[in-house]
């Protein structure tokens, strides 16, 4: 199967989609339409559907996208689903902020 090259402009929009989806409470809004996603991002619904279709089929026509699943797929595509161990030397104010941020993220 031949792989298509995904244009950089599409790759550059994926973090925006992920950020918007990450702000949505899945319990209250489990499904989002391309129209609603477009309203939140300023990108047309057709462009959103075209962008996402480059990576597979995520939504259902007339229904929309499962927010939880789409977030996971975007994280996978952007390679944000991996844990990376880092070392922190010289824990001043900035280092403490990084450590606190990491602790807060673990509680989520």
CSV table of N, CA and C in Angstrom, one decimal:
chain,number,residue,atom,x,y,z
A,1,UNK,N,0.8,-1.2,0.0
A,1,UNK,CA,0.0,0.0,0.0
A,1,UNK,C,0.9,1.2,0.0
A,2,UNK,N,0.6,2.2,-0.9
A,2,UNK,CA,1.4,3.4,-1.0
A,2,UNK,C,1.0,4.4,0.0
A,3,UNK,N,2.0,4.9,0.7
A,3,UNK,CA,1.8,6.0,1.7
A,3,UNK,C,1.7,7.3,1.0
A,4,UNK,N,0.7,8.1,1.4
A,4,UNK,CA,0.7,9.5,0.9
A,4,UNK,C,1.5,10.4,1.8
A,5,UNK,N,2.1,11.4,1.3
A,5,UNK,CA,2.8,12.4,2.0
A,5,UNK,C,1.7,13.4,2.5
A,6,UNK,N,1.7,13.6,3.8
A,6,UNK,CA,0.7,14.6,4.4
A,6,UNK,C,1.3,16.0,4.3
A,7,UNK,N,0.6,16.9,3.7
A,7,UNK,CA,1.2,18.3,3.6
A,7,UNK,C,1.4,18.9,5.0
A,8,UNK,N,2.5,19.7,5.1
A,8,UNK,CA,2.8,20.4,6.3
A,8,UNK,C,1.7,21.2,6.9
A,9,UNK,N,0.9,21.8,6.0
A,9,UNK,CA,-0.2,22.7,6.6
A,9,UNK,C,-1.2,21.8,7.3
A,10,UNK,N,-1.4,20.6,6.9
A,10,UNK,CA,-2.3,19.7,7.6
A,10,UNK,C,-1.7,19.3,9.0
A,11,UNK,N,-0.4,18.9,9.0
A,11,UNK,CA,0.3,18.5,10.2
A,11,UNK,C,0.2,19.7,11.2
A,12,UNK,N,0.4,20.9,10.7
A,12,UNK,CA,0.4,22.1,11.5
A,12,UNK,C,-1.0,22.4,12.2
A,13,UNK,N,-2.1,21.9,11.5
A,13,UNK,CA,-3.4,22.2,12.1
A,13,UNK,C,-3.8,21.1,13.2
A,14,UNK,N,-3.1,20.0,13.2
A,14,UNK,CA,-3.5,18.9,14.1
A,14,UNK,C,-3.3,19.3,15.6
A,15,UNK,N,-2.3,20.0,16.0
A,15,UNK,CA,-2.2,20.4,17.4
A,15,UNK,C,-3.3,21.3,17.8
A,16,UNK,N,-3.8,22.2,16.8
A,16,UNK,CA,-5.0,23.0,17.1
A,16,UNK,C,-6.2,22.2,17.4
A,17,UNK,N,-6.4,21.2,16.6
A,17,UNK,CA,-7.6,20.3,16.8
A,17,UNK,C,-7.5,19.6,18.1
A,18,UNK,N,-6.3,19.1,18.4
A,18,UNK,CA,-6.1,18.4,19.7
A,18,UNK,C,-6.3,19.4,20.9
A,19,UNK,N,-5.8,20.6,20.8
A,19,UNK,CA,-6.0,21.5,21.9
A,19,UNK,C,-7.4,21.8,22.2
A,20,UNK,N,-8.2,22.0,21.1
A,20,UNK,CA,-9.6,22.3,21.3
A,20,UNK,C,-10.3,21.0,21.8
A,21,UNK,N,-10.0,19.9,21.3
A,21,UNK,CA,-10.6,18.6,21.9
A,21,UNK,C,-10.2,18.4,23.3
A,22,UNK,N,-9.0,18.8,23.7
A,22,UNK,CA,-8.6,18.6,25.1
A,22,UNK,C,-9.3,19.5,26.1
A,23,UNK,N,-9.9,20.6,25.6
A,23,UNK,CA,-10.7,21.5,26.4
A,23,UNK,C,-12.1,21.1,26.6
A,24,UNK,N,-12.5,20.0,25.9
A,24,UNK,CA,-13.9,19.6,25.9
A,24,UNK,C,-14.1,18.5,27.0
A,25,UNK,N,-15.1,18.7,27.8
A,25,UNK,CA,-15.5,17.7,28.8
A,25,UNK,C,-16.2,16.6,28.1
A,26,UNK,N,-15.6,15.4,28.0
A,26,UNK,CA,-16.2,14.3,27.3
A,26,UNK,C,-17.5,13.8,27.9
A,27,UNK,N,-17.6,14.0,29.2
A,27,UNK,CA,-18.9,13.5,29.9
A,27,UNK,C,-20.1,14.3,29.4
A,28,UNK,N,-19.9,15.6,29.1
A,28,UNK,CA,-21.0,16.5,28.7
A,28,UNK,C,-21.1,16.6,27.2
A,29,UNK,N,-19.9,16.4,26.5
A,29,UNK,CA,-19.9,16.5,25.0
A,29,UNK,C,-19.1,15.3,24.5
A,30,UNK,N,-19.7,14.1,24.4
A,30,UNK,CA,-18.9,13.0,23.9
A,30,UNK,C,-18.6,13.0,22.4
A,31,UNK,N,-19.5,13.7,21.7
A,31,UNK,CA,-19.4,13.7,20.2
A,31,UNK,C,-19.3,15.2,19.8
A,32,UNK,N,-18.4,15.4,18.8
A,32,UNK,CA,-18.3,16.8,18.2
A,32,UNK,C,-18.4,16.7,16.7
A,33,UNK,N,-19.2,17.6,16.1
A,33,UNK,CA,-19.3,17.6,14.6
A,33,UNK,C,-18.1,18.4,14.1
A,34,UNK,N,-17.9,18.3,12.8
A,34,UNK,CA,-16.9,19.1,12.1
A,34,UNK,C,-17.3,20.6,12.1
A,35,UNK,N,-18.6,20.8,12.1
A,35,UNK,CA,-19.1,22.2,12.2
A,35,UNK,C,-18.7,22.8,13.5
A,36,UNK,N,-19.0,22.1,14.6
A,36,UNK,CA,-18.6,22.6,16.0
A,36,UNK,C,-17.1,22.8,16.1
A,37,UNK,N,-16.4,21.8,15.6
A,37,UNK,CA,-14.9,21.9,15.7
A,37,UNK,C,-14.4,23.1,14.9
A,38,UNK,N,-15.1,23.3,13.8
A,38,UNK,CA,-14.7,24.5,12.9
A,38,UNK,C,-15.0,25.8,13.6
A,39,UNK,N,-16.2,25.9,14.3
A,39,UNK,CA,-16.5,27.1,15.1
A,39,UNK,C,-15.5,27.4,16.1
A,40,UNK,N,-14.9,26.4,16.7
A,40,UNK,CA,-13.9,26.6,17.8
A,40,UNK,C,-12.5,26.8,17.3
A,41,UNK,N,-12.3,26.4,16.0
A,41,UNK,CA,-10.9,26.6,15.5
A,41,UNK,C,-10.8,27.6,14.4
A,42,UNK,N,-11.9,28.0,13.8
A,42,UNK,CA,-11.9,29.0,12.7
A,42,UNK,C,-11.5,28.3,11.4
A,43,UNK,N,-11.6,27.0,11.3
A,43,UNK,CA,-11.3,26.3,10.1
A,43,UNK,C,-12.6,25.7,9.6
A,44,UNK,N,-12.8,25.7,8.3
A,44,UNK,CA,-14.0,25.2,7.7
A,44,UNK,C,-14.3,23.7,8.0
A,45,UNK,N,-15.5,23.3,8.2
A,45,UNK,CA,-15.8,21.9,8.5
A,45,UNK,C,-15.3,21.0,7.4
A,46,UNK,N,-15.4,21.4,6.1
A,46,UNK,CA,-14.9,20.6,5.0
A,46,UNK,C,-13.4,20.4,5.1
A,47,UNK,N,-12.7,21.4,5.5
A,47,UNK,CA,-11.2,21.3,5.6
A,47,UNK,C,-10.9,20.4,6.8
A,48,UNK,N,-11.6,20.4,7.9
A,48,UNK,CA,-11.4,19.5,9.0
A,48,UNK,C,-11.6,18.1,8.6
A,49,UNK,N,-12.7,17.8,7.9
A,49,UNK,CA,-13.0,16.5,7.4
A,49,UNK,C,-11.9,16.0,6.5
A,50,UNK,N,-11.4,16.8,5.6
A,50,UNK,CA,-10.4,16.5,4.6
A,50,UNK,C,-9.1,16.2,5.4
A,51,UNK,N,-8.7,17.0,6.4
A,51,UNK,CA,-7.5,16.8,7.1
A,51,UNK,C,-7.5,15.5,7.8
A,52,UNK,N,-8.6,15.2,8.6
A,52,UNK,CA,-8.7,14.0,9.4
A,52,UNK,C,-8.8,12.8,8.5
A,53,UNK,N,-9.4,12.9,7.3
A,53,UNK,CA,-9.5,11.7,6.4
A,53,UNK,C,-8.2,11.3,5.9
A,54,UNK,N,-7.2,12.1,6.0
A,54,UNK,CA,-5.8,11.7,5.5
A,54,UNK,C,-5.2,10.7,6.4
A,55,UNK,N,-5.8,10.5,7.6
A,55,UNK,CA,-5.2,9.6,8.6
A,55,UNK,C,-6.2,8.4,8.9
A,56,UNK,N,-7.3,8.3,8.2
A,56,UNK,CA,-8.2,7.2,8.4
A,56,UNK,C,-9.6,7.8,8.7
A,57,UNK,N,-10.5,6.9,9.0
A,57,UNK,CA,-11.9,7.3,9.2
A,57,UNK,C,-12.1,7.3,10.7
A,58,UNK,N,-12.4,8.5,11.2
A,58,UNK,CA,-12.6,8.7,12.7
A,58,UNK,C,-14.1,9.0,13.0
A,59,UNK,N,-14.8,9.7,12.1
A,59,UNK,CA,-16.2,10.1,12.5
A,59,UNK,C,-17.2,9.3,11.7
A,60,UNK,N,-18.5,9.6,12.0
A,60,UNK,CA,-19.6,9.0,11.3
A,60,UNK,C,-20.4,10.1,10.6
A,61,UNK,N,-20.7,10.0,9.4
A,61,UNK,CA,-21.4,11.0,8.6
A,61,UNK,C,-22.7,11.3,9.3
A,62,UNK,N,-23.0,12.5,9.5
A,62,UNK,CA,-24.3,12.9,10.2
A,62,UNK,C,-24.3,12.8,11.7
A,63,UNK,N,-23.2,12.3,12.2
A,63,UNK,CA,-23.1,12.1,13.7
A,63,UNK,C,-22.0,13.0,14.2
A,64,UNK,N,-20.8,12.8,13.8
A,64,UNK,CA,-19.6,13.5,14.2
A,64,UNK,C,-18.5,12.6,14.7
A,65,UNK,N,-17.6,13.2,15.5
A,65,UNK,CA,-16.5,12.5,16.0
A,65,UNK,C,-16.6,12.2,17.5
A,66,UNK,N,-16.2,11.0,17.9
A,66,UNK,CA,-16.1,10.7,19.3
A,66,UNK,C,-14.9,11.4,19.8
A,67,UNK,N,-15.1,12.4,20.7
A,67,UNK,CA,-14.1,13.3,21.2
A,67,UNK,C,-12.9,12.5,21.9
A,68,UNK,N,-13.2,11.5,22.7
A,68,UNK,CA,-12.2,10.7,23.4
A,68,UNK,C,-11.3,9.9,22.4
A,69,UNK,N,-11.9,9.3,21.4
A,69,UNK,CA,-11.2,8.5,20.4
A,69,UNK,C,-10.4,9.4,19.5
A,70,UNK,N,-11.0,10.5,19.1
A,70,UNK,CA,-10.2,11.5,18.2
A,70,UNK,C,-9.0,12.1,18.9
A,71,UNK,N,-9.2,12.4,20.2
A,71,UNK,CA,-8.1,12.9,21.0
A,71,UNK,C,-6.9,11.9,21.0
A,72,UNK,N,-7.3,10.7,21.3
A,72,UNK,CA,-6.3,9.6,21.3
A,72,UNK,C,-5.6,9.4,20.0
A,73,UNK,N,-6.3,9.4,18.9
A,73,UNK,CA,-5.7,9.2,17.6
A,73,UNK,C,-4.8,10.4,17.2
A,74,UNK,N,-5.2,11.6,17.6
A,74,UNK,CA,-4.4,12.8,17.3
A,74,UNK,C,-3.1,12.7,18.1
A,75,UNK,N,-3.2,12.3,19.3
A,75,UNK,CA,-2.0,12.1,20.2
A,75,UNK,C,-1.1,11.1,19.6
A,76,UNK,N,-1.7,10.0,19.0
A,76,UNK,CA,-0.9,8.9,18.4
A,76,UNK,C,-0.2,9.5,17.2
A,77,UNK,N,-0.9,10.2,16.3
A,77,UNK,CA,-0.4,10.7,15.1
A,77,UNK,C,0.7,11.7,15.3
A,78,UNK,N,0.5,12.5,16.4
A,78,UNK,CA,1.6,13.5,16.7
A,78,UNK,C,2.7,13.0,17.6
A,79,UNK,N,2.6,11.7,17.9
A,79,UNK,CA,3.5,11.0,18.7
A,79,UNK,C,3.6,11.6,20.1
A,80,UNK,N,2.5,11.9,20.7
A,80,UNK,CA,2.4,12.5,22.0
A,80,UNK,C,1.9,11.5,23.0
A,81,UNK,N,1.8,10.2,22.6
A,81,UNK,CA,1.3,9.2,23.5
A,81,UNK,C,2.5,8.4,24.1
A,82,UNK,N,3.7,8.9,24.1
A,82,UNK,CA,4.8,8.2,24.6
A,82,UNK,C,5.3,9.0,25.9
A,83,UNK,N,5.9,8.2,26.8
A,83,UNK,CA,6.5,8.8,28.0
A,83,UNK,C,7.9,9.0,27.7
A,84,UNK,N,8.5,10.1,28.0
A,84,UNK,CA,9.9,10.4,27.8
A,84,UNK,C,10.5,10.8,29.1
A,85,UNK,N,11.5,10.0,29.6
A,85,UNK,CA,12.1,10.3,30.8
A,85,UNK,C,13.2,11.4,30.6
A,86,UNK,N,13.2,12.4,31.5
A,86,UNK,CA,14.1,13.5,31.4
A,86,UNK,C,14.8,13.7,32.8
A,87,UNK,N,16.0,14.2,32.8
A,87,UNK,CA,16.6,14.6,34.0
A,87,UNK,C,16.6,16.1,34.2
A,88,UNK,N,16.5,16.6,35.4
A,88,UNK,CA,16.5,18.0,35.6
A,88,UNK,C,17.6,18.4,36.5
A,89,UNK,N,18.5,19.3,36.1
A,89,UNK,CA,19.6,19.7,36.9
A,89,UNK,C,19.5,21.1,37.2
A,90,UNK,N,19.8,21.5,38.4
A,90,UNK,CA,19.7,22.9,38.8
A,90,UNK,C,18.2,23.3,39.0
A,91,UNK,N,17.6,22.9,40.0
A,91,UNK,CA,16.2,23.1,40.2
A,91,UNK,C,16.0,24.5,40.9
A,92,UNK,N,16.0,25.5,40.0
A,92,UNK,CA,15.7,26.9,40.5
A,92,UNK,C,14.2,27.1,40.3
A,93,UNK,N,13.8,28.3,40.1
A,93,UNK,CA,12.3,28.6,39.9
A,93,UNK,C,11.7,28.0,38.7
A,94,UNK,N,12.5,28.0,37.6
A,94,UNK,CA,12.0,27.4,36.4
A,94,UNK,C,11.9,25.9,36.5
A,95,UNK,N,12.9,25.3,37.1
A,95,UNK,CA,12.9,23.9,37.3
A,95,UNK,C,11.8,23.4,38.2
A,96,UNK,N,11.5,24.2,39.3
A,96,UNK,CA,10.4,23.9,40.2
A,96,UNK,C,9.1,24.0,39.5
A,97,UNK,N,9.0,25.0,38.6
A,97,UNK,CA,7.7,25.1,37.8
A,97,UNK,C,7.5,23.8,36.9
A,98,UNK,N,8.6,23.3,36.3
A,98,UNK,CA,8.5,22.1,35.5
A,98,UNK,C,8.1,20.9,36.3
A,99,UNK,N,8.7,20.8,37.5
A,99,UNK,CA,8.3,19.7,38.4
A,99,UNK,C,6.9,19.8,38.8
A,100,UNK,N,6.4,21.0,39.2
A,100,UNK,CA,5.0,21.1,39.6
A,100,UNK,C,4.1,20.8,38.5
A,101,UNK,N,4.4,21.2,37.3
A,101,UNK,CA,3.6,21.0,36.1
A,101,UNK,C,3.5,19.5,35.9
A,102,UNK,N,4.6,18.8,36.0
A,102,UNK,CA,4.6,17.3,35.9
A,102,UNK,C,3.7,16.6,36.9
A,103,UNK,N,3.8,17.1,38.1
A,103,UNK,CA,3.0,16.5,39.2
A,103,UNK,C,1.5,16.8,39.0
A,104,UNK,N,1.2,18.0,38.5
A,104,UNK,CA,-0.2,18.3,38.2
A,104,UNK,C,-0.7,17.4,37.1
A,105,UNK,N,0.1,17.1,36.0
A,105,UNK,CA,-0.3,16.3,34.9
A,105,UNK,C,-0.6,14.9,35.3
A,106,UNK,N,0.2,14.4,36.3
A,106,UNK,CA,0.0,13.0,36.8
A,106,UNK,C,-1.3,12.8,37.5
A,107,UNK,N,-1.8,13.9,38.1
A,107,UNK,CA,-3.0,13.8,38.8
A,107,UNK,C,-4.2,13.8,37.9
A,108,UNK,N,-4.1,14.2,36.7
A,108,UNK,CA,-5.2,14.3,35.7
A,108,UNK,C,-5.7,12.9,35.3
